[in-house]
Amino acid sequence: MYSSNEIIETINMISQQHLDVRTITLGISLFDCITDSKQRTCEKIYDKIMSKASNLVKIGNDISGELGVPIVNKRISVSPISLISAASKGHLEIIRTLDKIADETGIDFLGGYSALVHKAMTPYEKEFILSIPQALSTTNKICSSVNVATSKAGINMDAVALMGKIVKECAYLTKDNDSLACAKLVVFANAVEDNPFMAGAFLGTGEDDTVVNVGVSGPGVVKTALEKVDGDLTQVAECIKQTAFKITRVGQLVAKEASKRLNASFGIVDLSLAPTPVVGDSVAHILEEIGLESVGAYGTTACLAMLNDAVKKGGIMACSNVGGLSGAFIPVSEDAGMIKATEIGALNLEKLEAMTAVCSVGLDMIAIPGDTTPEVISGIIADEIAIGVVNTKTTAVRVIPVYGKKAGEYAEFGGLLGRAPIMDINKYSPAKFINRGGRIPAPLHSNKN
């Protein structure tokens, strides 16, 4: 039973503090759809996903209405398509099938046009990766990811070099729309198998046939709770932990109900403080409430480390199925506080990179000048991936070279993707380093067998 105070508190979180379930993501395994025929594989993919997810949007809306909890996105993630399409070489046909499914189901995004090349690339996997720009530029809801490193395997620098070119081509093919295709592409180290958040979601090989993963977000709730704390940092951390506990319980309730109605396994609740462009829904504002004049000031990384740790502790106390990424996201375009900090010069790319060593993901939704070279993009990717590999954590890069724009201008993406200031970058070339190729070996501490 819930007390009246708990019910009122939850109502206030939703109505005044922007608490929402950011996404219900239905993961669907496609391994039983593999054939050596392009047409037959596509038919099986269409039939399976439609049988499992045709009513996903309706069920999400029904749960939202019954519980009074906003559910912002309904999404699908599938097994990495590079694995599903290898037998038939039908990746281009599959992308058209997935696009049709996304439209017919009415979902917001479909993730899984993905490849796992953390140690090496087969000839087909390279062919598949080369198709990503076409896939993302000709569809609206399809998302793609490429895992180029793990702490066990090291960093596949051939894949890193290739991804710099892929990002650049994605940008060019959607240059009339502020290079939007790049916002649907993530480059990972240590990609997790149960991530409900786009653009990096795919269903891992160790998952059930159908799985519900829920992502909960509540930066506004955490900030409001901290406004009442007039104590030391131990008390601040405790407040964050207690608030994360409450938020996670809401996510668990939604996840259990969704899994029951969709006849799927309950996977995880991902308690990631994922901001939106809405004022009052900002991770940056949480850090400033803790005591920074602006995010980006000295002390920002320490504040973020405390926030991330407290969020994870609170979530794990609330639910045994916490997973995904769980922590704090720092996407520049999706966070009003991050945008302001960039505008006033308090936050730059180098400081963001330092912050990624302690946050949930990495360099996320960062717009850079459109004339940035593929080698520089690969260098940005390599630096961020190295942080993930050495620290045995998931890191990622979602960077957008906006064609025709330079530092100080803006890219307009709309919706949850927001508005991104074009950030200035170091343009000294890492080309010789990137073009060496090969593999950066795994760090010594990875040898734990």
Coordinates of C-alpha atoms in Angstrom, one line a residue:
M1 CA 0.0 0.0 0.0
Y2 CA 1.1 3.5 -0.7
S3 CA 0.6 6.3 1.8
S4 CA -1.3 9.5 0.8
N5 CA 2.0 11.5 1.1
E6 CA 3.7 9.1 -1.4
I7 CA 0.9 9.4 -3.9
I8 CA 0.9 13.2 -3.6
E9 CA 4.7 13.3 -4.0
T10 CA 4.5 11.2 -7.1
I11 CA 1.8 13.4 -8.6
N12 CA 4.0 16.4 -8.0
M13 CA 7.0 14.8 -9.6
I14 CA 5.0 14.2 -12.7
S15 CA 3.0 17.4 -12.9
Q16 CA 5.6 19.9 -11.8
Q17 CA 9.1 18.3 -12.0
H18 CA 9.1 16.6 -15.5
L19 CA 9.2 13.0 -14.2
D20 CA 8.5 10.7 -17.1
V21 CA 9.1 7.2 -18.5
R22 CA 11.3 8.3 -21.4
T23 CA 10.8 5.0 -23.3
I24 CA 9.3 1.6 -23.3
T25 CA 11.6 -0.4 -25.6
L26 CA 10.5 -3.8 -26.8
G27 CA 13.5 -5.9 -27.7
I28 CA 12.8 -8.6 -30.3
S29 CA 15.3 -11.4 -31.3
L30 CA 15.5 -11.9 -35.0
F31 CA 17.8 -15.0 -35.0
D32 CA 15.0 -17.3 -36.0
C33 CA 14.4 -15.1 -39.1
I34 CA 17.8 -15.9 -40.6
T35 CA 17.7 -17.6 -44.1
D36 CA 19.9 -17.5 -47.2
S37 CA 17.2 -15.7 -49.1
K38 CA 16.8 -11.9 -48.9
Q39 CA 13.1 -12.0 -49.6
R40 CA 12.4 -14.8 -47.1
T41 CA 14.4 -13.2 -44.4
C42 CA 12.6 -9.9 -44.8
E43 CA 9.2 -11.7 -44.8
K44 CA 10.1 -13.5 -41.5
I45 CA 11.4 -10.3 -39.9
Y46 CA 8.2 -8.4 -40.9
D47 CA 5.9 -11.2 -39.6
K48 CA 7.7 -11.6 -36.3
I49 CA 8.0 -7.9 -35.4
M50 CA 4.4 -7.2 -36.4
S51 CA 3.2 -10.1 -34.3
K52 CA 5.0 -8.9 -31.3
A53 CA 4.9 -5.1 -31.6
S54 CA 1.8 -4.1 -33.6
N55 CA 0.0 -2.9 -30.4
L56 CA 3.1 -1.5 -28.6
V57 CA 2.0 2.1 -29.0
K58 CA -1.5 1.4 -27.9
I59 CA -0.4 -0.5 -24.8
G60 CA 2.1 2.2 -23.9
N61 CA -0.7 4.8 -24.2
D62 CA -3.1 2.7 -22.2
I63 CA -0.6 2.2 -19.4
S64 CA 0.2 5.9 -19.4
G65 CA -3.4 6.8 -19.1
E66 CA -4.2 4.3 -16.4
L67 CA -1.2 5.1 -14.2
G68 CA -1.0 8.8 -14.9
V69 CA 2.7 8.5 -15.9
P70 CA 3.8 10.1 -19.1
I71 CA 5.5 7.6 -21.5
V72 CA 7.3 9.8 -24.0
N73 CA 8.5 7.2 -26.5
K74 CA 7.6 3.7 -27.6
R75 CA 10.5 2.0 -29.3
I76 CA 11.7 -1.3 -30.8
S77 CA 15.2 -2.8 -30.6
V78 CA 16.2 -5.8 -32.6
S79 CA 19.2 -8.2 -32.9
P80 CA 22.2 -6.6 -34.6
I81 CA 21.2 -6.6 -38.3
S82 CA 24.8 -7.3 -39.5
L83 CA 24.4 -10.8 -37.8
I84 CA 20.9 -11.4 -39.1
S85 CA 21.7 -10.4 -42.7
A86 CA 25.1 -12.1 -43.1
A87 CA 23.7 -15.3 -44.6
S88 CA 21.6 -13.5 -47.3
K89 CA 23.6 -10.3 -47.7
G90 CA 20.2 -8.6 -47.6
H91 CA 20.9 -5.7 -45.4
L92 CA 19.5 -3.1 -47.8
E93 CA 16.3 -5.0 -48.2
I94 CA 16.1 -5.4 -44.4
I95 CA 16.4 -1.7 -43.8
R96 CA 13.4 -1.1 -46.1
T97 CA 11.5 -3.7 -44.2
L98 CA 12.4 -2.2 -40.8
D99 CA 11.4 1.3 -42.1
K100 CA 8.0 -0.1 -43.2
I101 CA 7.5 -1.7 -39.8
A102 CA 8.4 1.6 -38.0
D103 CA 5.8 3.4 -40.0
E104 CA 3.1 0.8 -39.6
T105 CA 3.5 0.3 -35.9
G106 CA 3.7 4.1 -35.2
I107 CA 6.7 3.7 -32.9
D108 CA 9.1 6.6 -32.4
F109 CA 12.4 4.8 -33.2
L110 CA 13.7 1.4 -34.2
G111 CA 17.3 0.5 -33.2
G112 CA 19.5 -2.4 -34.2
Y113 CA 21.0 -1.5 -37.6
S114 CA 24.2 -2.4 -35.8
A115 CA 27.5 -4.1 -36.1
L116 CA 29.9 -5.5 -33.5
V117 CA 33.4 -5.2 -34.8
H118 CA 35.4 -4.6 -31.6
K119 CA 38.3 -6.9 -32.6
A120 CA 38.1 -7.1 -36.4
M121 CA 35.7 -6.8 -39.4
T122 CA 34.7 -9.5 -41.7
P123 CA 34.4 -8.4 -45.4
Y124 CA 30.7 -8.5 -45.0
E125 CA 30.7 -6.5 -41.8
K126 CA 32.7 -3.8 -43.6
E127 CA 30.1 -3.9 -46.5
F128 CA 27.4 -3.5 -43.9
I129 CA 29.0 -0.5 -42.2
L130 CA 29.4 1.2 -45.6
S131 CA 25.6 0.9 -46.0
I132 CA 24.9 2.9 -42.8
P133 CA 24.8 6.4 -44.5
Q134 CA 22.3 5.2 -47.0
A135 CA 20.2 3.5 -44.4
L136 CA 20.0 6.5 -42.1
S137 CA 19.6 9.2 -44.8
T138 CA 16.7 7.4 -46.5
T139 CA 14.7 6.5 -43.3
N140 CA 13.2 8.6 -40.5
K141 CA 13.1 6.3 -37.5
I142 CA 15.9 3.8 -38.0
C143 CA 18.9 4.1 -35.7
S144 CA 22.4 2.5 -36.0
S145 CA 25.3 1.7 -33.8
V146 CA 28.7 0.2 -34.2
N147 CA 30.7 -1.3 -31.3
V148 CA 34.4 -0.7 -32.1
A149 CA 36.1 -1.7 -28.9
T150 CA 35.8 -3.6 -25.6
S151 CA 38.1 -3.7 -22.6
K152 CA 38.8 -7.4 -23.4
A153 CA 39.6 -6.9 -27.1
G154 CA 41.1 -3.5 -27.2
I155 CA 40.3 -0.9 -29.9
N156 CA 39.7 -1.8 -33.5
M157 CA 41.4 1.3 -35.1
D158 CA 40.5 0.1 -38.6
A159 CA 36.8 0.4 -37.6
V160 CA 37.5 3.8 -35.9
A161 CA 39.0 5.1 -39.0
L162 CA 36.1 3.9 -41.1
M163 CA 33.6 5.4 -38.7
G164 CA 35.1 8.9 -39.2
K165 CA 34.3 8.5 -42.9
I166 CA 30.8 7.1 -42.2
V167 CA 29.9 10.0 -39.9
K168 CA 31.1 12.4 -42.5
E169 CA 29.0 10.8 -45.3
C170 CA 25.9 10.6 -43.1
A171 CA 26.4 14.4 -42.5
Y172 CA 26.7 15.1 -46.3
L173 CA 23.7 13.0 -47.3
T174 CA 21.5 15.0 -44.9
K175 CA 23.2 18.3 -45.3
D176 CA 19.9 20.0 -46.1
N177 CA 18.5 19.0 -42.7
D178 CA 21.5 20.0 -40.5
S179 CA 23.1 16.6 -41.0
L180 CA 20.4 14.9 -39.0
A181 CA 21.4 11.4 -40.0
C182 CA 24.4 11.6 -37.6
A183 CA 22.0 12.0 -34.7
K184 CA 20.8 8.5 -35.3
L185 CA 24.3 6.9 -35.3
V186 CA 26.4 6.0 -32.2
V187 CA 29.9 4.6 -32.0
F188 CA 30.5 2.5 -28.9
A189 CA 33.0 0.9 -26.6
N190 CA 31.7 -1.8 -24.4
A191 CA 28.1 -1.6 -25.8
V192 CA 25.6 -3.0 -23.4
E193 CA 23.0 -5.6 -24.6
D194 CA 19.9 -4.2 -22.8
N195 CA 20.1 -0.4 -23.5
P196 CA 16.6 1.0 -24.1
F197 CA 17.9 4.4 -25.3
M198 CA 18.4 5.4 -28.9
A199 CA 20.3 5.7 -31.0
G200 CA 22.4 2.9 -29.4
A201 CA 19.7 0.3 -28.6
F202 CA 19.9 -3.2 -29.9
L203 CA 18.9 -6.6 -28.5
G204 CA 21.9 -8.5 -27.4
T205 CA 22.7 -12.1 -28.2
G206 CA 22.3 -13.2 -24.6
E207 CA 18.7 -11.8 -24.3
D208 CA 15.3 -13.5 -24.3
D209 CA 13.1 -13.8 -27.5
T210 CA 11.2 -10.7 -26.5
V211 CA 12.1 -8.3 -23.7
V212 CA 10.7 -5.1 -22.3
N213 CA 13.4 -2.5 -21.2
V214 CA 12.2 0.7 -19.7
G215 CA 14.1 4.0 -19.5
V216 CA 13.1 6.4 -16.7
S217 CA 14.2 10.0 -16.6
G218 CA 13.8 12.7 -13.9
P219 CA 16.5 15.4 -13.8
G220 CA 13.8 17.9 -12.8
V221 CA 12.8 15.7 -9.8
V222 CA 16.4 15.5 -8.6
K223 CA 17.0 19.2 -8.9
T224 CA 13.8 20.0 -7.0
A225 CA 14.8 17.6 -4.2
L226 CA 18.2 19.2 -3.9
E227 CA 16.7 22.7 -3.6
K228 CA 15.6 21.7 -0.1
V229 CA 19.1 20.4 1.0
D230 CA 21.2 22.9 3.0
G231 CA 23.9 20.5 4.1
D232 CA 27.2 19.0 3.1
L233 CA 28.0 16.8 0.1
T234 CA 27.2 13.6 2.1
Q235 CA 23.7 14.9 2.6
V236 CA 23.5 15.9 -1.1
A237 CA 24.5 12.4 -2.2
E238 CA 21.9 10.8 0.2
C239 CA 19.2 13.1 -1.2
I240 CA 20.1 12.0 -4.8
K241 CA 20.1 8.4 -3.8
Q242 CA 16.7 8.6 -2.1
T243 CA 15.2 10.4 -5.1
A244 CA 16.6 7.9 -7.6
F245 CA 15.0 5.2 -5.5
K246 CA 11.6 6.8 -5.9
I247 CA 12.0 7.4 -9.6
T248 CA 13.1 3.8 -10.2
R249 CA 10.0 2.4 -8.5
V250 CA 7.9 4.2 -11.0
G251 CA 9.8 2.7 -13.8
Q252 CA 9.6 -0.8 -12.3
L253 CA 5.8 -0.5 -12.1
V254 CA 5.5 0.5 -15.8
A255 CA 8.0 -2.2 -16.9
K256 CA 6.2 -5.0 -15.1
E257 CA 2.8 -3.9 -16.5
A258 CA 4.2 -3.5 -20.1
S259 CA 5.9 -6.9 -20.0
K260 CA 2.7 -8.6 -18.9
R261 CA 0.6 -6.9 -21.6
L262 CA 3.2 -7.5 -24.3
N263 CA 3.8 -11.1 -23.3
A264 CA 7.5 -10.4 -23.0
S265 CA 10.1 -10.8 -20.3
F266 CA 10.8 -7.9 -17.9
G267 CA 14.3 -7.0 -18.8
I268 CA 15.7 -3.9 -17.0
V269 CA 14.9 -0.4 -15.8
D270 CA 17.5 2.0 -17.0
L271 CA 17.6 4.9 -14.6
S272 CA 19.4 7.4 -16.7
L273 CA 18.9 11.1 -16.0
A274 CA 18.2 11.9 -19.7
P275 CA 17.5 15.6 -20.1
T276 CA 15.2 17.3 -22.7
P277 CA 15.4 20.8 -24.1
V278 CA 12.5 21.7 -21.8
V279 CA 13.6 24.2 -19.2
G280 CA 13.6 22.5 -15.8
D281 CA 14.6 19.1 -17.2
S282 CA 18.4 19.5 -17.2
V283 CA 21.3 17.5 -15.8
A284 CA 23.4 20.7 -16.0
H285 CA 21.0 22.4 -13.6
I286 CA 21.4 19.6 -11.1
L287 CA 25.2 20.2 -11.1
E288 CA 24.6 23.9 -10.7
E289 CA 22.2 23.3 -7.8
I290 CA 24.9 21.3 -6.1
G291 CA 27.1 24.4 -6.2
L292 CA 28.7 25.2 -9.5
E293 CA 28.2 28.7 -11.0
S294 CA 28.0 27.0 -14.4
V295 CA 28.5 23.5 -15.6
G296 CA 32.0 23.4 -17.0
A297 CA 33.5 25.1 -14.0
Y298 CA 36.3 23.4 -12.2
G299 CA 34.6 20.8 -10.0
T300 CA 32.1 19.7 -12.6
T301 CA 33.7 16.3 -13.1
A302 CA 33.6 15.6 -9.3
C303 CA 30.0 16.7 -9.1
L304 CA 29.0 14.5 -12.0
A305 CA 30.9 11.5 -10.5
M306 CA 28.9 11.9 -7.2
L307 CA 25.6 12.3 -9.1
N308 CA 26.2 9.3 -11.2
D309 CA 27.2 7.1 -8.3
A310 CA 24.3 8.2 -6.1
V311 CA 21.8 7.6 -9.0
K312 CA 23.1 4.0 -9.5
K313 CA 23.0 3.3 -5.7
G314 CA 19.4 4.5 -5.4
G315 CA 18.3 2.6 -8.5
I316 CA 19.8 -0.7 -7.3
M317 CA 18.1 -0.3 -3.9
A318 CA 14.7 0.0 -5.7
C319 CA 14.9 -2.7 -8.3
S320 CA 16.9 -5.8 -8.8
N321 CA 16.6 -5.4 -12.6
V322 CA 18.4 -2.2 -13.0
G323 CA 20.6 -2.3 -16.1
G324 CA 21.3 -0.5 -19.4
L325 CA 23.4 2.5 -18.8
S326 CA 21.8 4.0 -15.6
G327 CA 23.4 7.3 -14.5
A328 CA 23.5 10.7 -16.0
F329 CA 23.5 11.6 -19.7
I330 CA 25.1 14.8 -20.9
P331 CA 23.9 15.4 -24.5
V332 CA 24.6 19.0 -25.4
S333 CA 21.7 19.6 -27.8
E334 CA 19.1 17.9 -25.4
D335 CA 19.9 19.9 -22.3
A336 CA 19.1 23.6 -21.9
G337 CA 21.7 24.0 -19.2
M338 CA 24.5 22.5 -21.3
I339 CA 23.5 24.7 -24.2
K340 CA 23.7 27.8 -22.1
A341 CA 27.1 26.8 -20.6
T342 CA 28.4 26.3 -24.2
E343 CA 27.1 29.7 -25.2
I344 CA 28.8 31.6 -22.4
G345 CA 32.1 29.8 -22.9
A346 CA 32.0 27.8 -19.7
L347 CA 31.9 24.4 -21.4
N348 CA 34.0 23.1 -24.3
L349 CA 34.7 19.8 -25.9
E350 CA 37.7 19.0 -23.8
K351 CA 35.8 19.5 -20.6
L352 CA 33.0 17.3 -21.9
E353 CA 35.5 14.6 -22.7
A354 CA 36.8 14.7 -19.1
M355 CA 33.2 14.5 -17.8
T356 CA 32.6 11.4 -19.8
A357 CA 35.0 9.5 -17.7
V358 CA 32.5 9.4 -14.9
C359 CA 29.0 9.7 -16.6
S360 CA 26.8 7.2 -18.2
V361 CA 27.8 7.4 -21.9
G362 CA 30.1 9.8 -23.6
L363 CA 30.2 12.6 -26.1
D364 CA 26.6 12.8 -27.0
M365 CA 24.7 15.0 -29.5
I366 CA 27.6 17.3 -30.1
A367 CA 27.5 19.5 -33.2
I368 CA 30.8 20.4 -34.7
P369 CA 31.8 22.5 -37.8
G370 CA 30.8 20.9 -41.1
D371 CA 34.3 21.2 -42.6
T372 CA 35.7 18.9 -39.9
T373 CA 37.8 16.1 -41.6
P374 CA 37.0 12.4 -41.3
E375 CA 40.4 11.9 -39.5
V376 CA 39.6 14.5 -36.9
I377 CA 36.2 12.8 -36.3
S378 CA 38.0 9.5 -36.0
G379 CA 40.4 11.1 -33.5
I380 CA 37.5 12.3 -31.4
I381 CA 36.0 8.8 -31.5
A382 CA 39.3 7.2 -30.6
D383 CA 39.9 9.4 -27.5
E384 CA 36.4 8.7 -26.2
I385 CA 36.6 5.0 -26.9
A386 CA 39.9 4.8 -25.1
I387 CA 38.3 6.2 -21.9
G388 CA 35.7 3.4 -22.0
V389 CA 38.3 0.7 -22.7
V390 CA 40.7 1.7 -20.0
N391 CA 38.0 2.4 -17.4
T392 CA 36.0 -0.8 -18.3
K393 CA 32.9 1.2 -18.9
T394 CA 30.5 2.0 -21.7
T395 CA 31.4 5.1 -23.7
A396 CA 30.0 6.3 -27.0
V397 CA 30.3 9.1 -29.5
R398 CA 27.3 10.8 -31.3
V399 CA 28.9 13.7 -33.0
I400 CA 27.4 15.7 -35.8
P401 CA 29.5 17.7 -38.4
V402 CA 26.9 20.1 -39.6
Y403 CA 27.5 20.9 -43.3
G404 CA 27.7 24.5 -44.2
K405 CA 27.9 25.7 -40.5
K406 CA 30.8 26.8 -38.3
A407 CA 31.4 27.3 -34.6
G408 CA 29.0 29.7 -33.0
E409 CA 26.1 28.9 -35.3
Y410 CA 23.3 26.5 -34.4
A411 CA 21.8 23.2 -35.7
E412 CA 18.0 22.7 -35.3
F413 CA 17.0 19.0 -34.8
G414 CA 13.6 19.5 -33.1
G415 CA 11.7 17.3 -30.6
L416 CA 13.8 15.5 -28.0
L417 CA 17.0 16.0 -30.1
G418 CA 16.8 19.8 -29.5
R419 CA 19.0 22.6 -30.7
A420 CA 22.8 22.3 -30.8
P421 CA 25.3 25.1 -30.7
I422 CA 28.2 24.3 -33.1
M423 CA 31.2 23.8 -30.9
D424 CA 34.7 24.8 -31.7
I425 CA 37.2 22.0 -32.0
N426 CA 40.9 21.4 -32.2
K427 CA 41.6 21.0 -35.9
Y428 CA 45.2 19.8 -35.7
S429 CA 45.3 16.6 -37.7
P430 CA 45.7 13.1 -36.2
A431 CA 45.6 11.7 -39.7
K432 CA 48.9 9.8 -39.5
F433 CA 47.9 8.1 -36.2
I434 CA 44.4 7.2 -37.5
N435 CA 45.7 5.9 -40.9
R436 CA 48.1 3.5 -39.3
G437 CA 45.1 1.2 -38.6
G438 CA 45.5 -2.0 -36.7
R439 CA 44.3 -2.6 -33.2
I440 CA 45.2 -0.9 -29.9
P441 CA 45.7 -3.9 -27.6
A442 CA 43.5 -4.3 -24.5
P443 CA 44.8 -2.8 -21.3
L444 CA 46.8 -5.1 -18.9
H445 CA 44.1 -5.1 -16.3
S446 CA 41.6 -6.7 -18.7
N447 CA 43.5 -10.0 -18.4
K448 CA 41.5 -11.3 -15.4
N449 CA 40.8 -14.9 -16.4

